[in-house]
Short mmCIF file of N, CA and C and ligand atoms in Angstrom, two decimals:
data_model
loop_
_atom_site.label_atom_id
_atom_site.label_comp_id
_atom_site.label_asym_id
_atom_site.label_seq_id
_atom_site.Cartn_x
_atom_site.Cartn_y
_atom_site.Cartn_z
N UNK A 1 4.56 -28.94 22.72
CA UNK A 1 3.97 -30.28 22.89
C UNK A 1 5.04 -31.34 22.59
N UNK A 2 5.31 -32.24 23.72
CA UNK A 2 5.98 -33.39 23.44
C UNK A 2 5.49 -34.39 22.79
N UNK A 3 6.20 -34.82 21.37
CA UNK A 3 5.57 -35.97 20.94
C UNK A 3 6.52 -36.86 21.08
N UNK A 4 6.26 -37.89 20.79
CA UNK A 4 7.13 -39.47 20.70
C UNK A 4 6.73 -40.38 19.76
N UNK A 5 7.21 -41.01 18.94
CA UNK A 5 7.02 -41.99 18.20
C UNK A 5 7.21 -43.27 18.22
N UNK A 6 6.20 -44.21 18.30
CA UNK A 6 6.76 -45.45 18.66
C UNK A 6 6.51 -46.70 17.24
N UNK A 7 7.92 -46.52 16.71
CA UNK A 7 7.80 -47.76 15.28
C UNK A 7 8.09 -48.88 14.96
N UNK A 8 7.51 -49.82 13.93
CA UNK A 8 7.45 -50.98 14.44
C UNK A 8 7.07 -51.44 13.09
N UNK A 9 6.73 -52.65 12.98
CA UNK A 9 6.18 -53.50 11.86
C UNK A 9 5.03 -53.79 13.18
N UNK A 10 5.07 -54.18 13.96
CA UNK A 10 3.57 -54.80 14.55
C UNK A 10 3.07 -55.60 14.37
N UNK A 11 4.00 -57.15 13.91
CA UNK A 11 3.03 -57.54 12.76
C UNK A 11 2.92 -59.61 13.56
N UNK A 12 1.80 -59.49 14.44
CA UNK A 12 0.98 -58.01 15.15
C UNK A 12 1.69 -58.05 16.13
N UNK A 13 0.60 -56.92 16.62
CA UNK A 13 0.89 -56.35 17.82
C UNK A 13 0.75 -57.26 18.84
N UNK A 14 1.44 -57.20 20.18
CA UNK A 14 1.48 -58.50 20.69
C UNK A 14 2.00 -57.09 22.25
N UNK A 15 1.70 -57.63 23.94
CA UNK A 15 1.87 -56.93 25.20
C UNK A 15 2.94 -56.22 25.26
N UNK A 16 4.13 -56.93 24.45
CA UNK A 16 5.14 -56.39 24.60
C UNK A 16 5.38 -54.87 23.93
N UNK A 17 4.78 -54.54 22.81
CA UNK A 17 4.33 -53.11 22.24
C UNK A 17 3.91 -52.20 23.26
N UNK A 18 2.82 -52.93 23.71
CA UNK A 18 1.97 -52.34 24.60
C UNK A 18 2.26 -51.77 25.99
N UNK A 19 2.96 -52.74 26.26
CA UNK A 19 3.60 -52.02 27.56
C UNK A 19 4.59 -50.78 27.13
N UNK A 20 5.62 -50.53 25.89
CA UNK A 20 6.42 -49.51 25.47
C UNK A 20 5.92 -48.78 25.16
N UNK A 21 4.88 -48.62 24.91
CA UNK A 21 3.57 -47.77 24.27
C UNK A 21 2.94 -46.65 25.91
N UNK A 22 2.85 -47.55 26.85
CA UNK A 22 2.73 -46.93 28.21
C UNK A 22 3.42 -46.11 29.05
N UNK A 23 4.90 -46.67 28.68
CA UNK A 23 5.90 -46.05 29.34
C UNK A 23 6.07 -44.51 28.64
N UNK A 24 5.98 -45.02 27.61
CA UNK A 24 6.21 -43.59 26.48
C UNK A 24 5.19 -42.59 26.74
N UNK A 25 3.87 -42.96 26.91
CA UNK A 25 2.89 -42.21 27.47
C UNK A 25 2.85 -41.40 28.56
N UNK A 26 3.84 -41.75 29.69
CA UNK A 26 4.35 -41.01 30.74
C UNK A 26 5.27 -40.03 30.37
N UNK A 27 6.02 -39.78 29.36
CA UNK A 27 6.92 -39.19 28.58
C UNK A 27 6.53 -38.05 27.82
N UNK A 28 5.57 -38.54 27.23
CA UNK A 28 5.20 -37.80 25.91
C UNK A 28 3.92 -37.23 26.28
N UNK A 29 3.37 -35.70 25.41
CA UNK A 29 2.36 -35.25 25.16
C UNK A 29 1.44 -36.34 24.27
N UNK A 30 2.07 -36.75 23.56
CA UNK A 30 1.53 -37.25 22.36
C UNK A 30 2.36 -38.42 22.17
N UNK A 31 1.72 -39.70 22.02
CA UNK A 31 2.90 -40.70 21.22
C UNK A 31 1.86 -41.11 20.24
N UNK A 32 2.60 -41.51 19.13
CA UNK A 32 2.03 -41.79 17.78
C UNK A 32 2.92 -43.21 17.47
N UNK A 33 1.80 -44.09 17.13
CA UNK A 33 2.23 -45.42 17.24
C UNK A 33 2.28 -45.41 15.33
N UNK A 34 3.74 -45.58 14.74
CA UNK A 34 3.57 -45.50 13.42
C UNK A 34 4.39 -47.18 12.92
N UNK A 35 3.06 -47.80 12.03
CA UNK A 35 3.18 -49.13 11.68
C UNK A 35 3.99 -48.94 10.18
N UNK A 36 5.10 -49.70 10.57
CA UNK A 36 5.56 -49.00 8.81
C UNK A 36 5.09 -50.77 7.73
N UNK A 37 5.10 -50.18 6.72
CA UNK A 37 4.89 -50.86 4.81
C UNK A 37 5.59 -52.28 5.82
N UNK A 38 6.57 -51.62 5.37
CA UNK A 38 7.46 -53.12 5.46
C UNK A 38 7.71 -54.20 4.64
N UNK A 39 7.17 -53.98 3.20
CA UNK A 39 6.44 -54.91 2.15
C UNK A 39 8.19 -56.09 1.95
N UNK A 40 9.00 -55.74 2.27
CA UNK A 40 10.47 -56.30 1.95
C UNK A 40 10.51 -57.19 2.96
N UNK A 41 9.99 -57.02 4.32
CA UNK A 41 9.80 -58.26 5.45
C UNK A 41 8.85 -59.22 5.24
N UNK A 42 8.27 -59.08 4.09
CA UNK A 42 6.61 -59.81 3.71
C UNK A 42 5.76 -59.97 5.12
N UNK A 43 5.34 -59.34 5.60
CA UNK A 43 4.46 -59.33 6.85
C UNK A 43 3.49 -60.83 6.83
N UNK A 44 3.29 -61.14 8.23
CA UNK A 44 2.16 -62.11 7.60
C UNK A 44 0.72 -61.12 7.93
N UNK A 45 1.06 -60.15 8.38
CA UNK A 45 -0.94 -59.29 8.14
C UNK A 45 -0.64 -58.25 7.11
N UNK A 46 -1.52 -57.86 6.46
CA UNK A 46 -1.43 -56.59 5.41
C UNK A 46 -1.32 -55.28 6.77
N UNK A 47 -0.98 -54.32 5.94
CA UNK A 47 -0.60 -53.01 6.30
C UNK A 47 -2.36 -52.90 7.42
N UNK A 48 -3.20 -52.71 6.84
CA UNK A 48 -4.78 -52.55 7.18
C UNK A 48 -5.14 -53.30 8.76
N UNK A 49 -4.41 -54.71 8.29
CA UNK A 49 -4.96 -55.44 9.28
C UNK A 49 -3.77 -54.97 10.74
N UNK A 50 -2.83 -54.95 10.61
CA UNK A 50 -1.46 -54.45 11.32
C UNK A 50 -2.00 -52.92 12.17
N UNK A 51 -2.73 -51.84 11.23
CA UNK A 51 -3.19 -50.91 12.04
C UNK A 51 -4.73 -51.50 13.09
N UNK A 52 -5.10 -52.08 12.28
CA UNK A 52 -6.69 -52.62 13.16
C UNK A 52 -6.34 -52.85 14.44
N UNK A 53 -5.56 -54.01 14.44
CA UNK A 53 -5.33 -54.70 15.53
C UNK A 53 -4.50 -53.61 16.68
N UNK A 54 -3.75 -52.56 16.25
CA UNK A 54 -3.01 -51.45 17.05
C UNK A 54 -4.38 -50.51 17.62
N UNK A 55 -5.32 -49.89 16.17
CA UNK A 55 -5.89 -48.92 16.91
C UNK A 55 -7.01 -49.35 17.71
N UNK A 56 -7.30 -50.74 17.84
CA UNK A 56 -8.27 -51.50 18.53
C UNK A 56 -7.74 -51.88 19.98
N UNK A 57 -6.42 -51.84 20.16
CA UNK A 57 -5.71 -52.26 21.40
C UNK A 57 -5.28 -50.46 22.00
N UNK A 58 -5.29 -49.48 21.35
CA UNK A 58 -5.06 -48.20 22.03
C UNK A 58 -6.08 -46.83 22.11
N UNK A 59 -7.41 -47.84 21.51
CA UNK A 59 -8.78 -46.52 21.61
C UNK A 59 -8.96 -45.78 22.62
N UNK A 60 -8.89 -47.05 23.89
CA UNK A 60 -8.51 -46.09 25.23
C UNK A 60 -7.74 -45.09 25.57
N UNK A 61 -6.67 -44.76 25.15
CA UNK A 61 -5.83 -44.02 25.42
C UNK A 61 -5.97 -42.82 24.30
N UNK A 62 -6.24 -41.68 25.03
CA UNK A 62 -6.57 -40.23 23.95
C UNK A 62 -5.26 -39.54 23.65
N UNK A 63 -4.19 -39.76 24.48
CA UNK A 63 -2.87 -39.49 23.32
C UNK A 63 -2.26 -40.14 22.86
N UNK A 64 -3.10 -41.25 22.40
CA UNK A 64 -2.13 -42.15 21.63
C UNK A 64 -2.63 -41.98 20.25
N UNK A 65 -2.35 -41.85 19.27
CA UNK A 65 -2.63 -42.18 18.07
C UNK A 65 -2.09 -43.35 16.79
N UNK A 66 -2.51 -43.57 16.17
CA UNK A 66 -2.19 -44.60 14.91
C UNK A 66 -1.55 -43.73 13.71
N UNK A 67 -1.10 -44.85 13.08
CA UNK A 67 -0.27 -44.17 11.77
C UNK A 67 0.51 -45.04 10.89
N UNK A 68 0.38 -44.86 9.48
CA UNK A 68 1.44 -45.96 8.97
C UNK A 68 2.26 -45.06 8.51
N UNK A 69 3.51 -45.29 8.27
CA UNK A 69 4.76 -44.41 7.05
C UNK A 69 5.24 -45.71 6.59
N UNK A 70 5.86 -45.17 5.22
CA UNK A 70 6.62 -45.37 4.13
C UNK A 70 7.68 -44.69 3.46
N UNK A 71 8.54 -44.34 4.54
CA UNK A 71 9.54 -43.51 3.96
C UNK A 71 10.41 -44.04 5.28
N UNK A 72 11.87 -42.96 4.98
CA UNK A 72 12.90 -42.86 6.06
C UNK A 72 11.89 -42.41 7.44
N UNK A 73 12.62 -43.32 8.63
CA UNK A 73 11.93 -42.74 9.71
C UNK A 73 12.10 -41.31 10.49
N UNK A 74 13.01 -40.63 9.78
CA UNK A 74 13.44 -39.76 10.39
C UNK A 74 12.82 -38.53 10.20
N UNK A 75 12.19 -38.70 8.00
CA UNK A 75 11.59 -37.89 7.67
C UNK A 75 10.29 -37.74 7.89
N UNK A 76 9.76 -39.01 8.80
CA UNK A 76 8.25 -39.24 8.72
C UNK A 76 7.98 -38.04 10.45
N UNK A 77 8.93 -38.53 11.31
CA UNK A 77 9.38 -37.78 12.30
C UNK A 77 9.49 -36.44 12.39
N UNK A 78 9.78 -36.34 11.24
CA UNK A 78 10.45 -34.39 11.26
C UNK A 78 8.57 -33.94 10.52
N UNK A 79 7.65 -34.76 9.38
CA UNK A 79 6.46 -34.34 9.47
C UNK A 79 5.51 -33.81 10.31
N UNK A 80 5.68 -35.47 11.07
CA UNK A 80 4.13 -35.29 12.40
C UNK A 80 5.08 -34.27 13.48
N UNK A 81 6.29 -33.57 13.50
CA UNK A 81 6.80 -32.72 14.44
C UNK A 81 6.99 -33.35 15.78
N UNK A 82 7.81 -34.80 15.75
CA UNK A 82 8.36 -35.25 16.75
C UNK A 82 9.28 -35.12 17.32
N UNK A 83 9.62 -35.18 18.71
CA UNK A 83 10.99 -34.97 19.59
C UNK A 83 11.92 -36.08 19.10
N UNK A 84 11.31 -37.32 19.60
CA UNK A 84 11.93 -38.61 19.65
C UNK A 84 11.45 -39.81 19.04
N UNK A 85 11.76 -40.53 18.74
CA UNK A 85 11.66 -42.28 18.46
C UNK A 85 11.77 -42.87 19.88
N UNK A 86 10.93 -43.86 20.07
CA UNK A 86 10.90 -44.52 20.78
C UNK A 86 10.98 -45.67 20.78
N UNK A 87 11.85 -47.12 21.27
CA UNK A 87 12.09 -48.15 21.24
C UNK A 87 11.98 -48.81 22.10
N UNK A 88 12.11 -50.49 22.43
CA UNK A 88 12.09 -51.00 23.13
C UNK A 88 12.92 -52.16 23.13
N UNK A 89 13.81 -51.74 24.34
CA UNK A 89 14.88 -52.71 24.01
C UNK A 89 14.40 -54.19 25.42
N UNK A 90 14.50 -55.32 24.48
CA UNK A 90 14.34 -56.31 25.16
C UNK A 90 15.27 -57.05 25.82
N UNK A 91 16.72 -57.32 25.54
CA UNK A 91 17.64 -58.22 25.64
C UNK A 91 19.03 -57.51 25.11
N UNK A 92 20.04 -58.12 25.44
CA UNK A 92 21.09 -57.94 24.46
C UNK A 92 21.17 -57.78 23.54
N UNK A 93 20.41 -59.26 23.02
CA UNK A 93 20.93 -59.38 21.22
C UNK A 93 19.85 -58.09 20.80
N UNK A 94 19.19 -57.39 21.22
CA UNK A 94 18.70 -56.39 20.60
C UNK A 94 19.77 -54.81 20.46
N UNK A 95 20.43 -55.50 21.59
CA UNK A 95 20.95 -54.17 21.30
C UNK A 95 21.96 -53.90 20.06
N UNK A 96 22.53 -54.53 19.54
CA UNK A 96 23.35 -54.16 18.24
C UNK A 96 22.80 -54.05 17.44
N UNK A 97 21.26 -53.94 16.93
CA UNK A 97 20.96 -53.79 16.02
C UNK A 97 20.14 -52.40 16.00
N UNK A 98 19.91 -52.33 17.35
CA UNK A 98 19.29 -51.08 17.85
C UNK A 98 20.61 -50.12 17.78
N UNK A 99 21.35 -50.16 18.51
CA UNK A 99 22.16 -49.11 18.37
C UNK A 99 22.96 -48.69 16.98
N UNK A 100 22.82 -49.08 16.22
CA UNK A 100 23.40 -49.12 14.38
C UNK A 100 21.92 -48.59 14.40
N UNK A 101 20.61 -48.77 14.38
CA UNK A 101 19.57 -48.32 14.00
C UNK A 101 19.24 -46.38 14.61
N UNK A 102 19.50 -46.26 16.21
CA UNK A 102 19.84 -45.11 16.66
C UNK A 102 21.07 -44.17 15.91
N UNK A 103 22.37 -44.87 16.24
CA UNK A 103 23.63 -43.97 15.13
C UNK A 103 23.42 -43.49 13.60
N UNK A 104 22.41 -44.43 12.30
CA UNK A 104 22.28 -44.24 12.18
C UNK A 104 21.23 -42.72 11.54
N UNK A 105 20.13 -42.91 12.33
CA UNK A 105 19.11 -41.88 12.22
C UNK A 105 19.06 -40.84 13.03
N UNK A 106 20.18 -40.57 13.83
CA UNK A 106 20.91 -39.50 14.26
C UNK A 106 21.60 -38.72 13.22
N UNK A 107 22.44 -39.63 12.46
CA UNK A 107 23.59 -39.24 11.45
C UNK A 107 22.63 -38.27 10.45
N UNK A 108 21.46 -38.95 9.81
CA UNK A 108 20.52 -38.29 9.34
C UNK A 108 19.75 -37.51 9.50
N UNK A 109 19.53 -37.12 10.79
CA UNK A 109 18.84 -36.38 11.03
C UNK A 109 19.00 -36.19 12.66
N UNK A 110 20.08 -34.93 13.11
CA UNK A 110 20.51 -35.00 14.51
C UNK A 110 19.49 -34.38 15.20
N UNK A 111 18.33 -33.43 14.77
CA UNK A 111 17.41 -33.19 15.82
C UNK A 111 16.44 -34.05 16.63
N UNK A 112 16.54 -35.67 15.83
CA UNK A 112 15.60 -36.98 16.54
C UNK A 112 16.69 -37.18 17.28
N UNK A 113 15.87 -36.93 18.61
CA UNK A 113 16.63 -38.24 20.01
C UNK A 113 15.71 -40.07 19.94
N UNK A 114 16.83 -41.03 20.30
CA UNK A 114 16.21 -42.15 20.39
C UNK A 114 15.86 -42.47 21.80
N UNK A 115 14.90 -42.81 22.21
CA UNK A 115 15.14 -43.26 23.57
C UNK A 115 14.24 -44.59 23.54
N UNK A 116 15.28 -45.11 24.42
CA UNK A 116 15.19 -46.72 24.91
C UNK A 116 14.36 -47.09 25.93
N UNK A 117 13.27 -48.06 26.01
CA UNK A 117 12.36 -48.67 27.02
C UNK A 117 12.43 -49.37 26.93
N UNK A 118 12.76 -50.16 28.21
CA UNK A 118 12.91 -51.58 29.13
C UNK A 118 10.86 -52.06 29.34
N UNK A 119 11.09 -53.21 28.51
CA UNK A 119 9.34 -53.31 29.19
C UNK A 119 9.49 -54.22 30.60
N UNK A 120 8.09 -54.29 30.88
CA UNK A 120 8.20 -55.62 32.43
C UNK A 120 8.94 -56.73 31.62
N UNK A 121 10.05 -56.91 33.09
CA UNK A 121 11.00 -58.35 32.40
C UNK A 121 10.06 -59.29 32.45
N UNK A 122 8.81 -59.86 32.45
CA UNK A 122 7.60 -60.90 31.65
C UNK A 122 7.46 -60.69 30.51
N UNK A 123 8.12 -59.62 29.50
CA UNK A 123 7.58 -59.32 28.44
C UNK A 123 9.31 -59.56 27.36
N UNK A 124 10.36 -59.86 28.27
CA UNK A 124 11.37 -59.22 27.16
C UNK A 124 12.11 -60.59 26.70
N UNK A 125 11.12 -61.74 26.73
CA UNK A 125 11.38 -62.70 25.62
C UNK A 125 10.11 -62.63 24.50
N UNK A 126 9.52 -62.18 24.64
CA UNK A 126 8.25 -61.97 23.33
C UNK A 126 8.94 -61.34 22.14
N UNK A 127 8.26 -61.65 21.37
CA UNK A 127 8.70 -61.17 19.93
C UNK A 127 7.53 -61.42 18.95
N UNK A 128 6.82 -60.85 18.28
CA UNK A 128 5.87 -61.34 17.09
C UNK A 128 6.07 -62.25 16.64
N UNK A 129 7.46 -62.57 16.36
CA UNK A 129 7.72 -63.63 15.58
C UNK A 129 7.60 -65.08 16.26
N UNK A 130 8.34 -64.92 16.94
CA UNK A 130 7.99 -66.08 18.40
C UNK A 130 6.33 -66.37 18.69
N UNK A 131 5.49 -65.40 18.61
CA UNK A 131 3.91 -65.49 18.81
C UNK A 131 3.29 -66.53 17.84
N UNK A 132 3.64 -65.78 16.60
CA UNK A 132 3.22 -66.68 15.65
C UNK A 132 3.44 -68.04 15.03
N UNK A 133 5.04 -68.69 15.98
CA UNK A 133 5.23 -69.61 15.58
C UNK A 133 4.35 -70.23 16.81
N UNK A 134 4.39 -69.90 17.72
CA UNK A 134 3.45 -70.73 18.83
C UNK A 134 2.63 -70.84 18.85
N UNK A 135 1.81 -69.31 17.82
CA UNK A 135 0.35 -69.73 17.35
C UNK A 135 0.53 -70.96 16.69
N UNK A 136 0.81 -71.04 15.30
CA UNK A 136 1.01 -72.03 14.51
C UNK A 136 1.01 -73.73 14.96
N UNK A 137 1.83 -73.48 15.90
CA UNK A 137 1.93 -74.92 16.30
C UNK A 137 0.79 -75.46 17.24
N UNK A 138 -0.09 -74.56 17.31
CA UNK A 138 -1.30 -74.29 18.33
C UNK A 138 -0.99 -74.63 20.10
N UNK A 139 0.15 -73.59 20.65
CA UNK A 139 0.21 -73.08 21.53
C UNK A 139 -0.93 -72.02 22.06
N UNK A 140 -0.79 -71.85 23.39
CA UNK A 140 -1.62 -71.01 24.21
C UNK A 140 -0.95 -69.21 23.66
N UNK A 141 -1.21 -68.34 23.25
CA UNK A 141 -0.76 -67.45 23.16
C UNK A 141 -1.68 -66.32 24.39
N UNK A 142 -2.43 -66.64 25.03
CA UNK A 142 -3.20 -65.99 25.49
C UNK A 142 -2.55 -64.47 26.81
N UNK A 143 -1.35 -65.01 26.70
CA UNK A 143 -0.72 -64.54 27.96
C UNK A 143 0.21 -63.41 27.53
N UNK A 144 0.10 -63.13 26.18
CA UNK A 144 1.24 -62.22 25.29
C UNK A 144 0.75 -61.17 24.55
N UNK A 145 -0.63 -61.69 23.99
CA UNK A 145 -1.23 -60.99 23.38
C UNK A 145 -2.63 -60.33 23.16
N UNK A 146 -2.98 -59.16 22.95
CA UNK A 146 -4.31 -59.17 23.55
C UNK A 146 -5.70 -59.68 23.12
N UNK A 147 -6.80 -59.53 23.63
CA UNK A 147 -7.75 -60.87 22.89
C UNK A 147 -7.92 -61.07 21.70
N UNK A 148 -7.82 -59.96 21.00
CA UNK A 148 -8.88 -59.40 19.68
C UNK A 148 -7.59 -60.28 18.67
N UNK A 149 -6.38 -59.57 18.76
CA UNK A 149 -5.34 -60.74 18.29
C UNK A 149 -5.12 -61.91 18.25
N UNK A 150 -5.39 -62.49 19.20
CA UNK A 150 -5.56 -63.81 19.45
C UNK A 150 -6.48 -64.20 18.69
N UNK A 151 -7.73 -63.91 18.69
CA UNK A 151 -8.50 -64.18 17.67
C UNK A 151 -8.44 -64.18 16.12
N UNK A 152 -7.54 -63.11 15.63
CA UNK A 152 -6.86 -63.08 14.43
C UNK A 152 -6.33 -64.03 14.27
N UNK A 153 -5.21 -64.50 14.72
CA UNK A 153 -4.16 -65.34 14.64
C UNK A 153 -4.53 -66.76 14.56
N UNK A 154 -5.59 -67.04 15.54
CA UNK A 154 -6.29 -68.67 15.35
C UNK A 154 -7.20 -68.58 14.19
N UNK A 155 -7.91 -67.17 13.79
CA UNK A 155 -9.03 -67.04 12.13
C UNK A 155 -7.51 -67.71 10.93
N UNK A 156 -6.68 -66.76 11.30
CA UNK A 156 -5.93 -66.88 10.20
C UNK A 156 -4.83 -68.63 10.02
N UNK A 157 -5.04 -69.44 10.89
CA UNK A 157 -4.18 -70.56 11.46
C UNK A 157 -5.13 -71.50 10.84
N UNK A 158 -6.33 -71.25 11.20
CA UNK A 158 -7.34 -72.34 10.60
C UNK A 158 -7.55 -71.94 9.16
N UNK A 159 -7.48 -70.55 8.37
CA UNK A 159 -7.67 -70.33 7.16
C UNK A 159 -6.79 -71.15 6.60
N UNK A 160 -5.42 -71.19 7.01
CA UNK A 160 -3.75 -72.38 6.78
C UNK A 160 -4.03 -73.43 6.11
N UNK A 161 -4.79 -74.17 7.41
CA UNK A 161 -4.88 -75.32 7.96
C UNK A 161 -6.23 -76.00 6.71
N UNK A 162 -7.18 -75.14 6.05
CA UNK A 162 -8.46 -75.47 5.45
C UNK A 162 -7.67 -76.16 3.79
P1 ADP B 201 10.62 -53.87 13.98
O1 ADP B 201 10.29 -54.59 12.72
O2 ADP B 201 10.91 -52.41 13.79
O3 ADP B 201 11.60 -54.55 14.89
P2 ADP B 201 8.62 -54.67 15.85
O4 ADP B 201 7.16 -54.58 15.63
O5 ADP B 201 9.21 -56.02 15.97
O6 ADP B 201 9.24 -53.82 14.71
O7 ADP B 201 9.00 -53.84 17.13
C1 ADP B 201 8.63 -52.50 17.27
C2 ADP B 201 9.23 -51.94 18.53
O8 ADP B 201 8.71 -52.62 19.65
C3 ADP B 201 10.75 -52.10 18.62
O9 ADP B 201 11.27 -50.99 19.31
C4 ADP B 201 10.91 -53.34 19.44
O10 ADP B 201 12.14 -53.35 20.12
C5 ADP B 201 9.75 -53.17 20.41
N1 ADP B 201 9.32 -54.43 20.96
C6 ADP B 201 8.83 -55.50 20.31
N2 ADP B 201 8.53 -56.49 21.19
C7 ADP B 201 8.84 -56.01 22.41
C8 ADP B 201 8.78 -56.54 23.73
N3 ADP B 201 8.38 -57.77 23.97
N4 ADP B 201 9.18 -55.75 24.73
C9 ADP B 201 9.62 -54.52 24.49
N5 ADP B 201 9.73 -53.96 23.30
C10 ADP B 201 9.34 -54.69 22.26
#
């Protein structure tokens, strides 16, 4: 059984996941969408809310599964008995940080392959981070992210704002 792993902070999840999440699905027996801690990036959703919003956007899909880790990704990988990591490279500037992120967790552990996904070029200026500042400023996010999020993001904008 082919699995794949697709990791992330998520925070949230926003089309651009989603579409790497698809591609990988053509790939894989199994992809396992694993939301890591991250507690050192200070997320703006808790760990809880970060999976909600994932396993609420991939119920449809029966090989996809949810997951958080807290450890090296390589060891969380070699647990659930994965082939690969899966990424998604958007742009350039992603790539140097991606490829130091691949060399490394090779070095550590050479039986993970990384492999790279290109999402639809509509998707490869998105970024979570970018979402949320446009939430914030009360931009349209409607076109990036999926509903149920959207709805988060304006609960949590007006919680701000009170
Ligand atoms: P991280 O904190 O690990 O960068 P992210 O949640 O930002 O976590 O991203 C998780 C994965 O999804 C990464 O492989 C990232 O490159 C990919 N990704 C994020 N946004 C997009 C997008 N718009 N298009 C394609 N891949 C994306």
């Amino acid at each position: 059984m082919r699995i794949g792993i697709c990791p992330g902070s998520f925070d949230p999840l926003t089309n651009g996941h989603l579409d790497v999440i698809q591609r990988a699905m053509k790939l894989f027996d199994k992809v396992i969408v694993a939301v890591a801690h991250n507690e050192s990036k200070l997320p703006t959703f808790t760990l809880e809310e970060r999976l909600d919003l994932v396993r609420n956007a991939v119920s449809q899909w029966p090989s996809v599964q949810v997951d958080s880790f807290d450890c090296l990704l390589v060891d969380y990988a070699e647990q659930v008995r994965a082939q690969a990591v899966v990424r998604g490279l958007r742009a350039v500037s992603d790539f140097e940080f991606e490829f130091q992120l691949a060399l490394m967790n090779r070095r550590l552990n050479e039986r993970i392959e990384t492999i790279f996904m290109m999402p639809k070029d509509t998707y490869t200026y998105l970024s979570s981070r970018m979402i949320k500042e446009i939430a914030r400023l009360g931009g349209d996010v409607s076109a990036f992210v999926p509903v149920h999020v959207q709805q988060v993001l304006m609960d949590r904008l007006s919680a701000r704002s009170e």
